């Protein structure tokens, strides 16, 4: 509308309407961009599968064991991507049951689960924080948040003697999960894009564990669905610091 003239009730109403339209336009553009990126990502494993099958058809003497292994790897990635998209969609709709959850226990579970991966990559993990950090939400989704963050911190780390620090803390009105890792120095511009769906920091990818480009996007979506905030900050010495802040659970009343 961009109504000109003095600022009165009509001008304020027009400005509010313009702001609403701008938000709608941005949301629609984001959905279109996400749909286009998702289609591209899903098309890639299908195209690879088609190529492998065409090669096998034209060369019947080719080792079938190698073909099966490669098809299995491509299919596994396609399944992982599909499951990640479904999880992201469910978190956006906030269609989950809420219960009281201790974030520190979830952090311990996620860390223990990923210790073998950390050991394989020569990364040490240190956990610390308050004994109890109660919040309200979906235990499964918050476990997914923590697992994604710790996995991301392990994978995108130094090639030798890397470290990950997982910390939980409780405050009067919120609980906080912080995951830091050593790694290459990151620019603020790159860090600002890491939580966008299907966006990856290309220089941070390891070819043996590239993921599906939805790890931090899922973290962001689940965090927002729990009325929380996600903050990504490059560490001065290299690596990333990720902070998830969630509302504290209300105190029990008898």
Short mmCIF file of N, CA, C and O in Angstrom, two decimals, residues 28-44 81 85 197-199:
data_model
loop_
_atom_site.label_atom_id
_atom_site.label_comp_id
_atom_site.label_asym_id
_atom_site.label_seq_id
_atom_site.Cartn_x
_atom_site.Cartn_y
_atom_site.Cartn_z
N UNK A 28 6.74 -17.34 1.93
CA UNK A 28 6.47 -18.08 0.69
C UNK A 28 7.76 -18.28 -0.10
O UNK A 28 8.01 -19.37 -0.64
N UNK A 29 8.61 -17.25 -0.17
CA UNK A 29 9.88 -17.37 -0.89
C UNK A 29 10.76 -18.43 -0.24
O UNK A 29 11.42 -19.22 -0.93
N UNK A 30 10.77 -18.47 1.11
CA UNK A 30 11.57 -19.47 1.81
C UNK A 30 11.05 -20.88 1.53
O UNK A 30 11.83 -21.81 1.30
N UNK A 31 9.72 -21.05 1.52
CA UNK A 31 9.15 -22.36 1.23
C UNK A 31 9.46 -22.79 -0.20
O UNK A 31 9.76 -23.97 -0.45
N UNK A 32 9.38 -21.86 -1.14
CA UNK A 32 9.70 -22.19 -2.53
C UNK A 32 11.16 -22.58 -2.68
O UNK A 32 11.49 -23.53 -3.40
N UNK A 33 12.04 -21.85 -1.99
CA UNK A 33 13.46 -22.15 -2.04
C UNK A 33 13.75 -23.53 -1.43
O UNK A 33 14.52 -24.31 -1.95
N UNK A 34 13.08 -23.80 -0.30
CA UNK A 34 13.26 -25.09 0.34
C UNK A 34 12.77 -26.23 -0.54
O UNK A 34 13.43 -27.26 -0.68
N UNK A 35 11.60 -26.05 -1.16
CA UNK A 35 11.05 -27.09 -2.03
C UNK A 35 11.98 -27.36 -3.21
O UNK A 35 12.20 -28.51 -3.60
N UNK A 36 12.53 -26.28 -3.78
CA UNK A 36 13.45 -26.45 -4.91
C UNK A 36 14.72 -27.17 -4.48
O UNK A 36 15.19 -28.09 -5.18
N UNK A 37 15.27 -26.78 -3.33
CA UNK A 37 16.48 -27.44 -2.84
C UNK A 37 16.22 -28.89 -2.48
O UNK A 37 17.04 -29.78 -2.76
N UNK A 38 15.07 -29.16 -1.85
CA UNK A 38 14.73 -30.54 -1.47
C UNK A 38 14.57 -31.41 -2.71
O UNK A 38 15.03 -32.56 -2.75
N UNK A 39 13.91 -30.86 -3.74
CA UNK A 39 13.75 -31.62 -4.99
C UNK A 39 15.09 -31.95 -5.60
O UNK A 39 15.32 -33.07 -6.09
N UNK A 40 15.99 -30.97 -5.58
CA UNK A 40 17.33 -31.19 -6.14
C UNK A 40 18.07 -32.27 -5.34
O UNK A 40 18.70 -33.16 -5.92
N UNK A 41 18.00 -32.18 -4.01
CA UNK A 41 18.70 -33.15 -3.18
C UNK A 41 18.15 -34.55 -3.36
O UNK A 41 18.89 -35.53 -3.38
N UNK A 42 16.82 -34.68 -3.47
CA UNK A 42 16.21 -35.99 -3.65
C UNK A 42 16.48 -36.54 -5.04
O UNK A 42 16.57 -37.76 -5.23
N UNK A 43 16.61 -35.65 -6.02
CA UNK A 43 16.86 -36.11 -7.39
C UNK A 43 18.26 -36.68 -7.54
O UNK A 43 18.48 -37.61 -8.33
N UNK A 44 19.22 -36.18 -6.75
CA UNK A 44 20.61 -36.62 -6.90
C UNK A 44 20.79 -38.11 -6.66
O UNK A 44 21.36 -38.81 -7.52
N UNK A 81 17.80 -38.68 4.05
CA UNK A 81 17.31 -37.37 3.64
C UNK A 81 15.79 -37.30 3.78
O UNK A 81 15.24 -36.32 4.30
N UNK A 85 13.64 -34.80 6.24
CA UNK A 85 12.60 -33.89 5.76
C UNK A 85 11.29 -34.10 6.52
O UNK A 85 10.60 -33.14 6.88
N UNK A 197 17.88 -24.66 5.62
CA UNK A 197 17.66 -26.01 5.11
C UNK A 197 18.47 -26.30 3.85
O UNK A 197 18.50 -25.50 2.92
N UNK A 198 19.15 -27.45 3.86
CA UNK A 198 19.87 -27.96 2.70
C UNK A 198 21.01 -27.05 2.27
O UNK A 198 21.42 -27.06 1.11
N UNK A 199 21.54 -26.27 3.22
CA UNK A 199 22.71 -25.46 2.95
C UNK A 199 23.87 -26.04 3.76
O UNK A 199 23.71 -26.38 4.92
#
